[in-house]
XYZ file of C-alpha atoms in Angstrom:
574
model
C -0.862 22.325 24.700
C 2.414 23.750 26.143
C 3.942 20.511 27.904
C 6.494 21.030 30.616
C 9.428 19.037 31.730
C 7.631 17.401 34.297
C 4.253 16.081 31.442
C 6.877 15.221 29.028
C 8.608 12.610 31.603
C 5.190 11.871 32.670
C 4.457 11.052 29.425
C 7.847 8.981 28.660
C 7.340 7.086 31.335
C 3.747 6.174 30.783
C 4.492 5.244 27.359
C 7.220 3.305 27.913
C 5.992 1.462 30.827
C 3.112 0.889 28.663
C 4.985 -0.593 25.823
C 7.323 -2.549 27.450
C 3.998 -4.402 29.349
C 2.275 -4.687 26.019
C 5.020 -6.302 24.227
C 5.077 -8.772 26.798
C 1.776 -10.060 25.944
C 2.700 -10.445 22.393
C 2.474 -14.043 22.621
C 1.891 -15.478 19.158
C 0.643 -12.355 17.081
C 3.337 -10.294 14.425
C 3.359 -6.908 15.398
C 0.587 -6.008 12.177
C -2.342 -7.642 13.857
C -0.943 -6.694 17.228
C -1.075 -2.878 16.334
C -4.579 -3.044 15.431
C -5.416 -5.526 18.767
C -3.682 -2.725 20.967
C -4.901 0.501 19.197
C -7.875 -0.578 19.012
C -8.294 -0.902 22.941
C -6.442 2.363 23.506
C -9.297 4.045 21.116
C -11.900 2.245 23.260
C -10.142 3.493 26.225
C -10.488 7.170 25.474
C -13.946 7.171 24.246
C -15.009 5.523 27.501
C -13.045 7.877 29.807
C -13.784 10.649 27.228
C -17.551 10.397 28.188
C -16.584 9.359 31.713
C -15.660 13.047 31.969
C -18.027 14.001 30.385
C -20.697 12.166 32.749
C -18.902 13.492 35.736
C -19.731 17.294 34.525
C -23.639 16.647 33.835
C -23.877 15.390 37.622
C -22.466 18.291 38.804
C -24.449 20.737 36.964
C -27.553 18.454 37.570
C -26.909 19.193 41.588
C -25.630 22.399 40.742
C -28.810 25.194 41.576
C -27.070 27.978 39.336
C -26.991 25.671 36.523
C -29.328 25.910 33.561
C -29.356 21.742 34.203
C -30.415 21.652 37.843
C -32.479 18.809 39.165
C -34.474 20.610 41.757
C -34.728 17.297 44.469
C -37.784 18.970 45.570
C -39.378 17.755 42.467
C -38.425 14.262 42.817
C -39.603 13.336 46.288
C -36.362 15.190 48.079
C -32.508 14.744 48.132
C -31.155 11.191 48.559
C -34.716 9.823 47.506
C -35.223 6.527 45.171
C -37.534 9.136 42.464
C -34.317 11.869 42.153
C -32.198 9.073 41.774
C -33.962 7.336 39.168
C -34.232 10.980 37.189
C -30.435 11.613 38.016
C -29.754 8.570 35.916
C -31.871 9.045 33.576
C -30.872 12.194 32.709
C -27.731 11.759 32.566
C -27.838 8.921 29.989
C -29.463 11.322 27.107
C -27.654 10.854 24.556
C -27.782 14.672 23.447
C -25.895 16.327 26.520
C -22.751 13.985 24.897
C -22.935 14.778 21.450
C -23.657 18.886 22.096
C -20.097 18.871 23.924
C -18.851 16.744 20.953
C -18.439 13.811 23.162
C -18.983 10.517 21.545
C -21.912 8.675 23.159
C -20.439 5.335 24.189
C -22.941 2.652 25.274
C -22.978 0.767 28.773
C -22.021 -2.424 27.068
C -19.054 -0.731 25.376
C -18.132 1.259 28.491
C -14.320 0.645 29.804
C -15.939 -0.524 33.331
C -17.608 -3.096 31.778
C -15.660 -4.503 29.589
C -13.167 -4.875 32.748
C -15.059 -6.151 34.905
C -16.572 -9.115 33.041
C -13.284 -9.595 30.623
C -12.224 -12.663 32.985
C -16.284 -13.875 33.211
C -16.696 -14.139 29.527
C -13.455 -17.197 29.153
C -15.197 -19.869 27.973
C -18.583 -18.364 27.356
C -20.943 -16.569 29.695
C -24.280 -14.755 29.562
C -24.280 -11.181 31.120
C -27.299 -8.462 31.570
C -27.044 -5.370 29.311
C -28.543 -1.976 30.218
C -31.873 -2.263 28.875
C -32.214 -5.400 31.091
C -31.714 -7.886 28.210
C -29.371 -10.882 28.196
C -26.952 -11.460 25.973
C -24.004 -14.766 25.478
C -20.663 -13.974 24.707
C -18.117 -16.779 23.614
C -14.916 -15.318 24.683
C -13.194 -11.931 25.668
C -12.588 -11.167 21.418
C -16.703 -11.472 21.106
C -16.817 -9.242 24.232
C -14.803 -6.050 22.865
C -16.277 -6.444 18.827
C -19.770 -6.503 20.190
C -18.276 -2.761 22.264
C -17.013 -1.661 18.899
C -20.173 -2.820 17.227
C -21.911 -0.886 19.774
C -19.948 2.427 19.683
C -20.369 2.190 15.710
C -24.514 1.577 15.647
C -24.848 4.620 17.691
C -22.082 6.855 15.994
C -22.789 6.877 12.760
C -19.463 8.774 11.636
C -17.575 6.238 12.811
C -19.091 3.596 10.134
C -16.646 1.132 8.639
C -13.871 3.174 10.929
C -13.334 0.232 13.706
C -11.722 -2.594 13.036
C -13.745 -5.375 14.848
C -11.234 -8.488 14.544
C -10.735 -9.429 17.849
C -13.065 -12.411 17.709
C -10.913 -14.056 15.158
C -7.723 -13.572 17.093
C -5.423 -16.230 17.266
C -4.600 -15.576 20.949
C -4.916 -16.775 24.157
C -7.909 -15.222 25.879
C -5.994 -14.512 29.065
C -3.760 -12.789 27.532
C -6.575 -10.958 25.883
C -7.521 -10.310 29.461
C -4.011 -9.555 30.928
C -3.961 -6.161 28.004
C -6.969 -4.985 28.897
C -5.743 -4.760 32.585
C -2.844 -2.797 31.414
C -4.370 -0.583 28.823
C -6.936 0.349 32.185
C -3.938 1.885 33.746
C -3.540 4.693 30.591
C -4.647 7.994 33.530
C -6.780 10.483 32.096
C -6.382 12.897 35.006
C -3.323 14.725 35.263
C -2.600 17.954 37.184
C -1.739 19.969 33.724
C -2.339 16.591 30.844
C -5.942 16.101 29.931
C -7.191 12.844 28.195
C -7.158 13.885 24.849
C -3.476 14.809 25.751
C -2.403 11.268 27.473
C -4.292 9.167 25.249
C -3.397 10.894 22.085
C 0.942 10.668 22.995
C 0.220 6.787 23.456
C -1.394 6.281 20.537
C 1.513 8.076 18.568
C 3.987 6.705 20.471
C 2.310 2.679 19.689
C 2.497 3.780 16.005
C 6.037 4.757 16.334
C 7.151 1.414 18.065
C 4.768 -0.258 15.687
C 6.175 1.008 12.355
C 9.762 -0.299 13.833
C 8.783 -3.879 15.150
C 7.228 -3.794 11.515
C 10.305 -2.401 9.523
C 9.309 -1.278 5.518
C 5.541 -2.244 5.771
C 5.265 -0.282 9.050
C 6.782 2.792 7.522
C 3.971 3.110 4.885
C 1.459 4.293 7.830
C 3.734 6.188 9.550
C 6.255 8.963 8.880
C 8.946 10.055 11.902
C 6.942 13.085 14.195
C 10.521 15.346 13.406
C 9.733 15.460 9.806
C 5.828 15.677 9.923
C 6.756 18.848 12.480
C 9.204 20.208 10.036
C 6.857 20.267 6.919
C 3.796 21.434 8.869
C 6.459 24.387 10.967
C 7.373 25.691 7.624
C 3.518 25.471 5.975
C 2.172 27.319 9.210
C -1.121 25.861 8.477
C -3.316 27.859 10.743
C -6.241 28.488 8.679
C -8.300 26.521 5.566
C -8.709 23.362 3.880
C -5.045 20.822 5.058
C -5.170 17.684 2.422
C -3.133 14.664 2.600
C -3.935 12.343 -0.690
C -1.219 9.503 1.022
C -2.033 10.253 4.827
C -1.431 6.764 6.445
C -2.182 7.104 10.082
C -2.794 10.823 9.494
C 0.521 12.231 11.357
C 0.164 15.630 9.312
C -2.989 16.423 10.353
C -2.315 15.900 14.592
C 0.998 17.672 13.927
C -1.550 20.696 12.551
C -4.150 19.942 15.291
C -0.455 20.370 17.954
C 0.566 23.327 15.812
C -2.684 25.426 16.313
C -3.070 24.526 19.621
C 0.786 25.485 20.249
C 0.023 28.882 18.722
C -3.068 29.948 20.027
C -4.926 29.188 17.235
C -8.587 27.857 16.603
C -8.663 24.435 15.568
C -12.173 25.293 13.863
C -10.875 27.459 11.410
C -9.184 24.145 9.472
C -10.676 21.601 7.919
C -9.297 18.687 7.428
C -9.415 16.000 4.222
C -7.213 13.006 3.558
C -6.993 10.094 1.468
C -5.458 6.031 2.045
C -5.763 2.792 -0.062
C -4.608 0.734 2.532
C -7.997 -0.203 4.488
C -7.063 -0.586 7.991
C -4.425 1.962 7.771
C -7.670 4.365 6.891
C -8.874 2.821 9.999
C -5.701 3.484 11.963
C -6.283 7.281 10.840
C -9.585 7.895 11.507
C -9.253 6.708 15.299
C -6.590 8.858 15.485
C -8.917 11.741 14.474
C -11.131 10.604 17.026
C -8.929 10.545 19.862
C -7.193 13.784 19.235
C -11.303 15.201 18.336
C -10.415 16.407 15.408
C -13.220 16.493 12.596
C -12.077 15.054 9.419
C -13.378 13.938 5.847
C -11.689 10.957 4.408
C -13.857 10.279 1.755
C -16.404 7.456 1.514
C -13.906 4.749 1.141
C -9.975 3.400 0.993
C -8.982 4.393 -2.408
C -6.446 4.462 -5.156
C -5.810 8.447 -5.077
C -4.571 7.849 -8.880
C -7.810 6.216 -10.054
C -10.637 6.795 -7.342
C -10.181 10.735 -5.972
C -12.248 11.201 -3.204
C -12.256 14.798 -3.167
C -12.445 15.626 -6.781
C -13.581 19.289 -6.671
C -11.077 20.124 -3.376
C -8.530 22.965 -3.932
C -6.779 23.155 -0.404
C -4.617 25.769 1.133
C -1.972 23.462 2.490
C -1.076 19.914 0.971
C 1.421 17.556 2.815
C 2.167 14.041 1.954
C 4.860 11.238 2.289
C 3.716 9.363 -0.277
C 5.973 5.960 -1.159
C 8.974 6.650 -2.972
C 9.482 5.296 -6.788
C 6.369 3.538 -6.824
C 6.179 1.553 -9.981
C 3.054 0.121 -11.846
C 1.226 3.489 -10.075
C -0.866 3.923 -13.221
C -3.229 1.138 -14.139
C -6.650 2.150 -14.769
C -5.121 6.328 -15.002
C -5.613 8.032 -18.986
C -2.920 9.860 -20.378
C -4.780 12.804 -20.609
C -5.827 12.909 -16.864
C -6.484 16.867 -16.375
C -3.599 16.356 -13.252
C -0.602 15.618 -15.733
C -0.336 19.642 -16.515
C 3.248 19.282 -16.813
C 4.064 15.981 -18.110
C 2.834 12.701 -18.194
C 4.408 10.671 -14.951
C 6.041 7.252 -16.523
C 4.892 4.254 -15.473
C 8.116 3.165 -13.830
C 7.576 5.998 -11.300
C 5.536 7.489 -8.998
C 6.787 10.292 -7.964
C 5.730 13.257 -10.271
C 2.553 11.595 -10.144
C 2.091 12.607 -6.853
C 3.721 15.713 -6.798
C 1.417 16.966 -9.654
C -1.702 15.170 -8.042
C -1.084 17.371 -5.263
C -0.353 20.487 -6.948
C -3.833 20.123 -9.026
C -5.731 20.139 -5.600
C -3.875 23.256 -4.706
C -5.423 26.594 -4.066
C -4.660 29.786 -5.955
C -2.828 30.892 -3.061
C -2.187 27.679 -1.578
C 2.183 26.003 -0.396
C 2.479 22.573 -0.563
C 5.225 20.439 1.437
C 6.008 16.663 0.289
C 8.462 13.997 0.456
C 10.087 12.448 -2.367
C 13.138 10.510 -3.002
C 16.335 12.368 -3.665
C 16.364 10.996 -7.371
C 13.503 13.285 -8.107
C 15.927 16.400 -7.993
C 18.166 15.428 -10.643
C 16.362 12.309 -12.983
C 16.119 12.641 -16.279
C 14.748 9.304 -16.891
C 11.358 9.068 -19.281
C 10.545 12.526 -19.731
C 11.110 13.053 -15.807
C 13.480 16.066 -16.261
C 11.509 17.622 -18.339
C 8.614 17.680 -15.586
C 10.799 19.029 -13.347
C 12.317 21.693 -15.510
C 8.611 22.866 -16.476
C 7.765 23.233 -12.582
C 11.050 25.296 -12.317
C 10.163 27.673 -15.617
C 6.190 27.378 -14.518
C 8.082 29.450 -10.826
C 6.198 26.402 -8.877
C 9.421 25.543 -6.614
C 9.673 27.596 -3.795
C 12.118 25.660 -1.357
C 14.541 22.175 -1.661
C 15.669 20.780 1.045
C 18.441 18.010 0.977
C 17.424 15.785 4.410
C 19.898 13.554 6.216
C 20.195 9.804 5.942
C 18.634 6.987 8.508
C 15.668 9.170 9.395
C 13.289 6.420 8.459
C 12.229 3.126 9.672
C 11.271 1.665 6.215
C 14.026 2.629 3.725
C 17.187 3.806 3.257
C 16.163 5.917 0.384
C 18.066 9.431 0.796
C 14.888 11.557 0.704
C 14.627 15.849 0.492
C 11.502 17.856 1.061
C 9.750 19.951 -2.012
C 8.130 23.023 -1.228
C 5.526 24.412 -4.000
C 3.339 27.427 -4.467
C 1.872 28.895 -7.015
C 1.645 32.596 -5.966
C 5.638 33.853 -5.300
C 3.866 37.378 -4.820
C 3.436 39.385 -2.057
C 1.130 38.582 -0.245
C 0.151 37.804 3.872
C -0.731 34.229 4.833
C -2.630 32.727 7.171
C -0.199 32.817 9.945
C -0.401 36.851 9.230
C 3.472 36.347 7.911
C 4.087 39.173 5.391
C 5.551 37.204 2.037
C 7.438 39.359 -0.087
C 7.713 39.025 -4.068
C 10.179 35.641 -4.646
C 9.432 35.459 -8.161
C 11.774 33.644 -9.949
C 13.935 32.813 -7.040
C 14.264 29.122 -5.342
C 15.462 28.744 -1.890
C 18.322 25.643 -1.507
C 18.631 24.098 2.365
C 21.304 21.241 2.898
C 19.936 19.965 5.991
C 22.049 16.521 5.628
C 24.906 17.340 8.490
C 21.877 18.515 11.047
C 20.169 15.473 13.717
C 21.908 13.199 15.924
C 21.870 9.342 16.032
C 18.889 8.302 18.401
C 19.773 4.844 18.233
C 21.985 2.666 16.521
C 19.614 3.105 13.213
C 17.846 6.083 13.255
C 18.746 9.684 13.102
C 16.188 12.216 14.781
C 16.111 15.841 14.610
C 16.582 17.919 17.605
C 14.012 21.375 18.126
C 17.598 23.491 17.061
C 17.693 21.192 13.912
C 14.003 22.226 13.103
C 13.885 26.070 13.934
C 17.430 25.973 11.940
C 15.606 25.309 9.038
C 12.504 27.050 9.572
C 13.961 30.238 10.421
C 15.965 30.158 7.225
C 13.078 29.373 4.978
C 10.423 32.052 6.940
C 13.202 34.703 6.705
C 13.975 34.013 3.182
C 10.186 34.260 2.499
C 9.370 37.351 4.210
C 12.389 39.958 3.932
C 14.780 41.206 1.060
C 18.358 38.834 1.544
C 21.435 40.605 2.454
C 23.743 41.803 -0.573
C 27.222 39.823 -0.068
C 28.098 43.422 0.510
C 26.420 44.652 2.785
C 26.308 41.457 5.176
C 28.721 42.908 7.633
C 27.033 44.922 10.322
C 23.828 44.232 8.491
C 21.386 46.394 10.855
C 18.895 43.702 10.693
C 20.271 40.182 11.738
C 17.072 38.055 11.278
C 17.183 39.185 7.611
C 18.081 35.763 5.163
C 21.696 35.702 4.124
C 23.455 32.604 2.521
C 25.254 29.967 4.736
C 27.907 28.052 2.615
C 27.753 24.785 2.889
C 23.755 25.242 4.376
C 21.522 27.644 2.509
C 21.113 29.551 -0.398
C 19.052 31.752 -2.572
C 19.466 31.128 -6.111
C 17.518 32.609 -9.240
C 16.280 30.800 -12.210
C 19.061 31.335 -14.984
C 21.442 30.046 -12.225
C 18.817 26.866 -12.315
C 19.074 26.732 -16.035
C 22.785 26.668 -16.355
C 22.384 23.568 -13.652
C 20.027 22.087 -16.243
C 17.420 22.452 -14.024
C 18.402 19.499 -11.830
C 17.107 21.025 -8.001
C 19.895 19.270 -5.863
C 20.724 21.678 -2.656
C 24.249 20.638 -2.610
C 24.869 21.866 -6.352
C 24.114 25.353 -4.686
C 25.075 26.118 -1.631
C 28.443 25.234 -1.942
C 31.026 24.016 0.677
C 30.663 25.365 4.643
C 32.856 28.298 5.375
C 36.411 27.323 6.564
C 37.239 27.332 10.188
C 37.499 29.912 12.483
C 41.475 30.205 12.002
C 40.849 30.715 8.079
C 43.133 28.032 7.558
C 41.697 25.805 4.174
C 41.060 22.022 4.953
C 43.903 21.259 2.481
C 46.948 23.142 3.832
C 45.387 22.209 7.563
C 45.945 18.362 6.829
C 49.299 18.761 5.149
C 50.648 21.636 8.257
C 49.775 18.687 10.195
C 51.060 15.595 8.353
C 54.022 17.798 8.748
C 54.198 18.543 12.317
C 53.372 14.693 13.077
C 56.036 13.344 11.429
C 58.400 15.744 13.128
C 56.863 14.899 16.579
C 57.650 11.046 15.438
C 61.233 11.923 14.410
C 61.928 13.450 17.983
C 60.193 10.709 19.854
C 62.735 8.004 17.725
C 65.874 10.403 18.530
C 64.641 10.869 22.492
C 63.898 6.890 22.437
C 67.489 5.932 20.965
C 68.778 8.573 23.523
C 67.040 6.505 26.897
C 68.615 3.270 25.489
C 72.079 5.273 25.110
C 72.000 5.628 28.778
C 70.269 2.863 29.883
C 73.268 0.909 28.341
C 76.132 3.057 29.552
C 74.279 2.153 33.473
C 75.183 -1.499 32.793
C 71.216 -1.990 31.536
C 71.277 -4.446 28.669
C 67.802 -2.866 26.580
């Protein structure tokens, strides 16, 4: 989806609007079970407007006599009659013209209309007729929307153990209750240029955003900033094969693939999708963010430890992208020493972090990159044996690209954090994209991204789409065309080819690593930014004008003592 100026204020709008109402109607809930009360309605939402649409298509083609679908009213007694009418409806509550256009078929009882028009009957109890004619009592507006979840699940089977059907047991006032459900039934799903997939799926982001900051550290662990998730996934290019996440939270990698594809006129078929997530209503979080943005996914059976219960033993993916937590002690209860994943070194106990890195690299295809987050430490430790990890990745030519990230970019830590990029094929070779690699064997690319984004707020620093295609210029130029020799860099005929930026970028091969002990730290590399444009060095710039102030101070004194001079010889007593 390419969004113009006039969806994306649309969209800011919406989403704020919406926010601002929600939070309102906080009332005595913390902002963890709030998340899940409020996400869990928007996912209701879209399912319900999802087959809405849906419904509104089969009538059409049902009255439509070029249609494979057509009702033929002459069958049924004529046009208008009780007999086509009762067919009409009949047919178009078949279950199978829903799930053949991948539309999730969504019950009457769990259907947005009726859940808003009986939300204010059911206060206090109430019994109200179902589709198949049955009665049913319902104890509150909670009992109303879990039996619609319930309902949606029974008939979905995918969606098993996905929804998270608390509302019965929420400590809040039911007219409240009420009061969001009005609010979340003004979410449009018909735009001029936005479809619902589109709408719904920026709220839901958006909710997750404001979440993980009402929630400060524990909301970070579900969500990772959308600037970051789009920088990892715009230097992967994931366009084609298996995309794994074994710490996916919320699943912001994969929608930021599903946006990529879309963005570049790719087919979202041709990926498939696999994640992992201990946390069991953070797995929930994820998977009805899949839904909503109707992309197919494999999470595994279960929530699970990724150390000691890998649900996707035998997967070797093409891309792997993960923010997993940073320095996580105690990781490895439960893990043997000789698990087949430590290849380069046994993680120690006190930390996390190779853990994951090597987890990921042992579900890595032949040909496969890998992007992932990690705390700054990682470039330089030597703590436990964690330097010698590292400096068997560097000699093993599994580093491909470092990049030092600014400060404040987070909601959950202050952490300074960089990105890793890993591969294990340096040779030529084309990817998926159809980008042209040439041979980087034995080469490592350094970015010092920490002087790029702006402050967004008083706390957190964003990057801006120049920030990003800074970056992933560098790294796609470095990857796919010879750099420029120092000397020949002036009037190079080719000016998209990589050339080192002091003080930003550069290309440095391994014996240069090895003198540096192998510690991967960008700003060991690239060096200090170029001087000014008037050559002058910082140095001798400060003192020329240390100088040249205190002269301007000296004349002010001499041209102040001359003003009282005069003032005095007028008769003015100063």
């Amino acid at each position: 989806m390419t969004e113009t100026l006039e969806d994306q204020q649309f969209l800011t709008d919406l989403e704020k609007k919406l926010w601002n109402a929600a939070d309102k109607l906080r009332s005595t809930l913390d902002a963890a079970q709030y998340k899940h009360t409020v996400l869990g309605l928007v996912f209701l939402k879209y399912v319900s407007d999802s087959f809405n649409i849906r419904h509104e298509e089969l009538k059409k083609q049902f009255q439509d006599p070029d249609h494979d679908y057509y009702l033929d009213p002459d069958d049924y007694g004529g046009a208008g009659s009780d007999e086509y009418e009762e067919e009409l409806n009949a047919e178009l509550e078949e279950r199978d013209y829903y799930t053949e256009a991948n539309v999730f078929w969504v019950p009457q009882q769990a259907r947005w209309k009726f859940l808003q028009d009986n939300n204010k009957t059911v206060i206090g109890g109430a019994e109200l007729t179902l589709e198949d004619g049955t009665k049913k009592k319902f104890s509150s507006i909670g009992h109303l929307i879990d039996n619609a979840l319930d309902a949606i699940e029974v008939v979905n089977p995918k969606l098993k153990g996905v929804l998270n059907k608390l509302y019965t047991r929420l400590q809040i006032d039911q007219t409240k209750l009420g009061e969001l459900i009005d609010l979340i039934a003004t979410i449009p799903f018909e735009h001029k240029s936005l479809d619902s997939k589109d709408i719904l799926g920026h709220v839901y982001e958006y909710f997750l955003g404001q979440f993980a900051l009402a929630e400060g550290k524990k909301g970070g662990q579900y969500y990772t900033p959308k600037s970051i998730v789009s920088l990892i996934v715009q230097m992967l290019e994931p366009f084609k094969g298996r995309v794994y996440d074994p710490a996916m939270g919320s699943g912001g990698f994969f929608v930021q693939t599903d946006s990529f594809i879309e963005a570049h006129k790719g087919r979202i078929g041709e990926v498939s999708i696999y994640g992992q997530e201990y946390n069991h209503t953070t797995w929930q979080l994820a998977a009805m963010n899949m839904v909503i943005r109707g992309i197919d996914f494999n999470f595994g059976k279960e929530p699970a430890s990724t150390y000691t219960n890998d649900q996707h033993p035998d997967l070797r993916a093409d891309f792997v992208m993960a923010n997993p937590p940073f320095n996580m002690k105690e990781w490895d209860a439960g893990v043997k020493d000789d698990d087949p994943r430590w290849v380069y070194g046994r993680p120690p106990s006190g930390n996390a972090n190779f853990a994951w890195l090597q987890h990921m690299l042992y579900h890595l295809a032949p040909n496969g990159s890998m992007g992932l987050l990690l705390a700054n430490g990682s470039m330089s430790s030597n703590t436990k044996g964690e330097g010698d990890i590292r400096k068997a990745l560097i000699e093993n030519d599994l580093v491909e690209c470092m990049v030092a990230l600014p400060g404040q970019l987070f909601t959950n830590t202050q952490i300074p954090a960089c990105i890793w990029f890993l591969t294990k094929n340096k040779g030529e070779r084309t990817n998926a994209a159809g980008r042209k690699f040439r041979d980087r064997k034995g080469e490592v690319l350094f970015i010092d991204a920490r002087n790029l984004g702006y402050m967004k707020d008083r706390v957190l620093r964003d990057f801006t789409d120049e920030d990003l295609n800074q970056v992933t210029d560098t790294y796609h130029n470095w990857q796919t065309k010879e750099p420029v020799i120092p000397s020949e860099a002036e009037g190079s005929p080719d000016e998209n080819r990589y050339q080192d930026i002091p003080g930003f970028c550069k290309s440095v091969k391994l014996p240069e690593i090895q003198k540096h002990d192998h510690v991967l730290t960008p700003g060991r590399y690239v060096g200090a930014a170029a001087e000014e444009e008037d050559g002058e060095p910082f140095a001798e710039k400060m003192a020329n004008l240390t100088t040249q102030l205190k002269t301007q101070f000296k004349e002010s004194d001499r041209l102040e003592a001359e003003i009282k001079k005069n003032l005095l010889g007028l008769g003015y007593d100063v």
